[in-house]
XYZ file of C-alpha atoms in Angstrom:
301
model
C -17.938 -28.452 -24.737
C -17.106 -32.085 -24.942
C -16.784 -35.061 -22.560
C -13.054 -34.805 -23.341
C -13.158 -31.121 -21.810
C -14.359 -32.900 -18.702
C -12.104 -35.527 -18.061
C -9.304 -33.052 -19.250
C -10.379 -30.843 -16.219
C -10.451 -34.208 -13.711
C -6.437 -34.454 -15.122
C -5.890 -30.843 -14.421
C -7.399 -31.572 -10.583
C -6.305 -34.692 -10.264
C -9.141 -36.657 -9.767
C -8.819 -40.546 -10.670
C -11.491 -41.653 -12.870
C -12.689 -44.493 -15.426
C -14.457 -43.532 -18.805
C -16.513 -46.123 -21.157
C -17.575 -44.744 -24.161
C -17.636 -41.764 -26.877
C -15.802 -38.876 -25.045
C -16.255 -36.476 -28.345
C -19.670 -36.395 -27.578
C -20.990 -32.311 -27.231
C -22.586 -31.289 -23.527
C -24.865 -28.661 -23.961
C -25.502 -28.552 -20.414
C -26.122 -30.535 -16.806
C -29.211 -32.538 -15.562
C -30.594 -34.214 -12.618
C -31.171 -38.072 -12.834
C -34.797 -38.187 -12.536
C -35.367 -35.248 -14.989
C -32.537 -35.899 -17.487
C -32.153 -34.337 -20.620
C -30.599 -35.284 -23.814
C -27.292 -33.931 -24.270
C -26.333 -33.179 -20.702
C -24.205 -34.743 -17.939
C -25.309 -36.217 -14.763
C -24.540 -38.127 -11.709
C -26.169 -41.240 -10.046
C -25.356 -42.134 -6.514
C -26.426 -46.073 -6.790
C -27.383 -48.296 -8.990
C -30.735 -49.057 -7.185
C -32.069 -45.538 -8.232
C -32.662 -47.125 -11.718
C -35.284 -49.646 -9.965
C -37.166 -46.660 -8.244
C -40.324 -46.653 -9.371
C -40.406 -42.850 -8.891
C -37.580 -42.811 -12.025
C -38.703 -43.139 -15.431
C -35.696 -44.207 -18.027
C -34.823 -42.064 -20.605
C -34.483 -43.436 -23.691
C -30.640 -42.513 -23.898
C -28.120 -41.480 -21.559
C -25.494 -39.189 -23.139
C -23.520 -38.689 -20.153
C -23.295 -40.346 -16.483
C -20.879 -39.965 -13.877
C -21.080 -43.025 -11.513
C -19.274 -44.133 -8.745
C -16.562 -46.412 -8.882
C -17.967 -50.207 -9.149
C -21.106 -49.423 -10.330
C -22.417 -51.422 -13.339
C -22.177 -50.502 -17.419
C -25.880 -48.640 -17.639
C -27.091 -50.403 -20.867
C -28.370 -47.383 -22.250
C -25.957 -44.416 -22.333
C -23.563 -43.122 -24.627
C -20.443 -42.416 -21.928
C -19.692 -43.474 -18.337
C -17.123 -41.927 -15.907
C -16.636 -43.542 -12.615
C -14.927 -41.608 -9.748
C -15.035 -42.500 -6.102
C -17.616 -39.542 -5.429
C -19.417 -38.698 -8.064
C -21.473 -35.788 -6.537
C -18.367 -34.010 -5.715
C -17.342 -34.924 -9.410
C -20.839 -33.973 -10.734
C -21.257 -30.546 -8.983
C -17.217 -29.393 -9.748
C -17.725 -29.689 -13.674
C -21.047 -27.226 -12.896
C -18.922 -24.894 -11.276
C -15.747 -25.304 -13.284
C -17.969 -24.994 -16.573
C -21.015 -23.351 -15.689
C -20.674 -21.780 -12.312
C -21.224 -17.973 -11.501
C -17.287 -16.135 -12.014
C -18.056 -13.709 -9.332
C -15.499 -10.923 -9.265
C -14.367 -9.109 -6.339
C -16.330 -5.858 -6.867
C -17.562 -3.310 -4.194
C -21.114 -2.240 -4.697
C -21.180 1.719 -4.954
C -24.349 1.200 -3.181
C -22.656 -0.265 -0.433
C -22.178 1.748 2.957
C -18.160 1.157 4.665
C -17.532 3.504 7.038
C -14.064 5.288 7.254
C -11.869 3.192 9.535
C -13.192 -0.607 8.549
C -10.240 -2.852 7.181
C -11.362 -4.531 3.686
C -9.280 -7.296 2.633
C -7.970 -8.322 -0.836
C -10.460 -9.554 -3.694
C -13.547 -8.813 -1.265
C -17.693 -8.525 -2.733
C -19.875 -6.575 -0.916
C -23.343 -6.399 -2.325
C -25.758 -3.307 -2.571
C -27.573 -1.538 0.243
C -25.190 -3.286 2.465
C -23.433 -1.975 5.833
C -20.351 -1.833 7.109
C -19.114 -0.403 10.508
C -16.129 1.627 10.767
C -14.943 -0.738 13.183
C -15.047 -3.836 10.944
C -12.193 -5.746 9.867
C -12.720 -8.440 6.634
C -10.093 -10.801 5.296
C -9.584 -11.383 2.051
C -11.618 -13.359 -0.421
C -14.910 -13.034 1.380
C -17.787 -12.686 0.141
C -21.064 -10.398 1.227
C -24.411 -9.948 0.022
C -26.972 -7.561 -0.227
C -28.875 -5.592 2.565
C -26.614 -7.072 5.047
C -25.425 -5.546 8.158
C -22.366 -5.448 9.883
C -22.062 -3.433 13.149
C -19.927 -2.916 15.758
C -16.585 -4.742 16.463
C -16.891 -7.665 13.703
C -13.603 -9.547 12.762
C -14.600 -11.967 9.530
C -11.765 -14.307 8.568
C -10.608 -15.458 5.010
C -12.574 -16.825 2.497
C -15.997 -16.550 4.761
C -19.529 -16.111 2.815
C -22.229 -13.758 4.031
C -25.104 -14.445 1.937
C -27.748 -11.519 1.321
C -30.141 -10.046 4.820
C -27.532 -11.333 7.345
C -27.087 -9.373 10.059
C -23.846 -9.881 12.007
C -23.074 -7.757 15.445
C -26.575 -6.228 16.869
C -27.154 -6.524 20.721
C -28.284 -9.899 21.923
C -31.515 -9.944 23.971
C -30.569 -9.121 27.770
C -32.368 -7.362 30.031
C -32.851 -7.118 34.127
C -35.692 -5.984 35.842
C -35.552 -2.626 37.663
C -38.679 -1.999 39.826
C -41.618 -2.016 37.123
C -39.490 -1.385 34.306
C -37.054 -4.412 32.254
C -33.121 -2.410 31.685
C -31.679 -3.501 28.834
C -27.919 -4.586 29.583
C -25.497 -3.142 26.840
C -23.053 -5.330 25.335
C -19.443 -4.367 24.848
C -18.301 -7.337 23.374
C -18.158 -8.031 19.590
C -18.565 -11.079 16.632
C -15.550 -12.914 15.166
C -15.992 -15.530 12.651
C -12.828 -17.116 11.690
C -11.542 -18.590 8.059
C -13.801 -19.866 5.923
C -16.952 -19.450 7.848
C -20.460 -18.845 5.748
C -23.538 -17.619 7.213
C -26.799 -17.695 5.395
C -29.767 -15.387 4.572
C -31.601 -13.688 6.883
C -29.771 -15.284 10.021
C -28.714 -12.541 12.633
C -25.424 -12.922 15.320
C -25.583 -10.967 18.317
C -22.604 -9.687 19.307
C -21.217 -10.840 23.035
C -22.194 -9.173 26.101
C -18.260 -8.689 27.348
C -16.366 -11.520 24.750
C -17.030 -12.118 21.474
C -19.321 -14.256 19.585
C -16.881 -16.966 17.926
C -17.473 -19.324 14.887
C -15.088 -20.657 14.464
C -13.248 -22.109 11.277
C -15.212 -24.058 8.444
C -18.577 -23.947 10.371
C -21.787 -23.034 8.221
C -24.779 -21.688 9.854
C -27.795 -22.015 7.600
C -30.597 -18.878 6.212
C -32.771 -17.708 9.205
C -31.150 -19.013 12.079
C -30.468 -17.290 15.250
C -27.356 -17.165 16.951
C -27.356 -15.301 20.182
C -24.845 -13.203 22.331
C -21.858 -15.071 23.376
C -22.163 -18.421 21.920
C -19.206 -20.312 20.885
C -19.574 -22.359 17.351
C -16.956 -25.249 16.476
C -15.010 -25.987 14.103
C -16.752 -27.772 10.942
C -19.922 -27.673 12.482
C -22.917 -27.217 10.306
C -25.871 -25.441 11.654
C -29.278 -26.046 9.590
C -32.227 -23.317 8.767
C -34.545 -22.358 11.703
C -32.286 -23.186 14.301
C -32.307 -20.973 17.581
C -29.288 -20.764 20.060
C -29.561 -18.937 22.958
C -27.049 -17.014 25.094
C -23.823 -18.541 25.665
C -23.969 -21.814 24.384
C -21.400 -23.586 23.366
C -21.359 -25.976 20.565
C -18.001 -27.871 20.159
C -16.367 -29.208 16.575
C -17.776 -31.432 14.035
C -21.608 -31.177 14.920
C -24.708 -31.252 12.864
C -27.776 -29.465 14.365
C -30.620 -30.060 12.678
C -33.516 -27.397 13.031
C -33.636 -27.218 17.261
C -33.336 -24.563 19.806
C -30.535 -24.997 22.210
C -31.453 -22.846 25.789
C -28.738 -20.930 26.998
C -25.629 -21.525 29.070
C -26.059 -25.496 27.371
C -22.511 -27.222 27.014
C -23.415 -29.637 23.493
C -19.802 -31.354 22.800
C -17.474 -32.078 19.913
C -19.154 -34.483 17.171
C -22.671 -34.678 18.488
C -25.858 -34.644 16.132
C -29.001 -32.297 17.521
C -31.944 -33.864 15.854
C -34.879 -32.301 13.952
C -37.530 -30.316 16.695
C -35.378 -31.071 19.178
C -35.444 -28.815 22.626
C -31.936 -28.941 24.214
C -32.085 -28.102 27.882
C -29.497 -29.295 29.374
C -25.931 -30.550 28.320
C -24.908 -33.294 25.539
C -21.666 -35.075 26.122
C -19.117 -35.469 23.202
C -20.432 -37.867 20.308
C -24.077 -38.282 21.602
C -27.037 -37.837 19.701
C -30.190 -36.366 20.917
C -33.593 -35.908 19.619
C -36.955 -34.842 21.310
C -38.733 -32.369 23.648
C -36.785 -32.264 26.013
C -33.841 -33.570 24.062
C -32.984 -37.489 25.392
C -30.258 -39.260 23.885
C -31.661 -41.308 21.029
C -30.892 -44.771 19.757
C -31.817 -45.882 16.271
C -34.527 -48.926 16.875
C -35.746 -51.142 14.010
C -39.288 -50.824 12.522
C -41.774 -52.891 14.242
């Protein structure tokens, strides 16, 4: 392909750009900044990485999307400058070198009579699906993942591969030397465009459901426990533990924590890195530490 075939595809999807230079250059591929390679397109967030003494300069530049502002780099061949490049950067990989997945139903896979399969639906090998599933269309599912139960997934939603989705949370009661386990009746809905990594398990709700809700992303190997209530837009991150019914509101970012159950944390807050969140968070706080204290950004001494 050609730089032409690029900026042809930011006319297609209307994204405003600037180009300086030879746009019948060939692209034989894509490279990152620090380890660029001739003939390939990348992206540069600021014009201050150039300075880093961790980034050696190539002797040419074929290709360099920038952002918009940013100074003529001496040395390459053909600018473009959007207003975000990564987004720019990372939709020519997908548009021109991204993974066509098609909607295709392992034989391998395990649905049981009676679950509802959407439209233009993957489901990878070894994987399982209850009878009393329902999946909208689009999604997309792994391999070896589980899905048991009463599970409602939404439009559009990503299960990547080892997820399981709808086993008993961890409840029990003690009964004279022994611990009872309390059965749940309740099930796991995740609603439009939801994606939930590898190896990260949701417990289905003791009496309600589960709910993420719409847009939120919950990271590989997290754990997500009976009854908990995810926002909209949220983002989750790997490694993170929330207990029973917790509820996280919209817009959040929870770094790798553990939230203890029946904790309120409200709409736009940030959970920090290691932090232990025992009690609630008000709306658009940020907390950080064991036990998890508001934090305020202080300047280096």
């Amino acid at each position: 392909m050609k730089i032409k075939d690029m900026l042809n595809f930011y006319n297609r999807t209307n994204v405003k750009y600037s180009a300086d230079g030879n746009t019948d250059l060939e692209i034989d591929g894509y490279s990152s900044i620090y380890q660029y390679k001739d003939g390939t397109v990348s992206w540069l967030r600021k014009a201050s990485t150039l300075d880093d003494p961790k980034f050696k300069m190539p002797d040419i530049f074929t290709c360099v999307i920038t952002k918009d502002g940013m100074p003529r780099i001496p040395n390459v061949k053909c600018q473009i400058w959007v207003d975000n490049p990564k987004d720019a950067f990372f939709d020519i990989l997908e548009e021109f070198w991204g993974e066509k997945n098609e909607a295709v139903i392992s034989p391998q896979a395990i649905v049981e009579s009676g679950a509802v399969i959407g439209e233009n639906v993957s489901i990878g090998p070894f994987t399982y699906i209850s009878s009393q599933t329902v999946i909208g269309d689009g999604t997309r599912i792994g391999s070896n993942v589980t899905i048991k139960g009463k599970v409602t997934i939404g439009k559009e939603c990503v299960i990547q591969s080892g997820a399981v989705i709808g086993e008993d949370g961890f409840a029990f009661i003690k009964e004279d030397s022994a611990q009872k386990f309390v059965k749940h009746y309740g099930g796991v809905t995740l609603e439009d465009y939801v994606s939930i990594g590898a190896q990260t398990c949701v417990c289905r709700g003791a009496i309600e459901d589960t709910l993420i809700k719409e847009y939120a992303k919950i990271d590989n190997l997290c754990h997500i426990a009976h009854n908990v209530v995810i926002g909209k837009r949220t983002i989750v991150v790997c490694l993170t533990a929330v207990m029973g019914s917790v509820h996280i509101g919209d817009d959040c970012w929870i770094a790798t924590s553990m939230i203890r159950d029946q904790c309120y944390v409200g709409d736009g807050c940030v959970v920090g890195m290691g932090a232990v969140v025992v009690k609630d968070v008000p709306d658009n706080t940020t907390v950080a530490g064991n036990p998890a204290m508001p934090f305020e950004r202080r300047e280096k001494i």
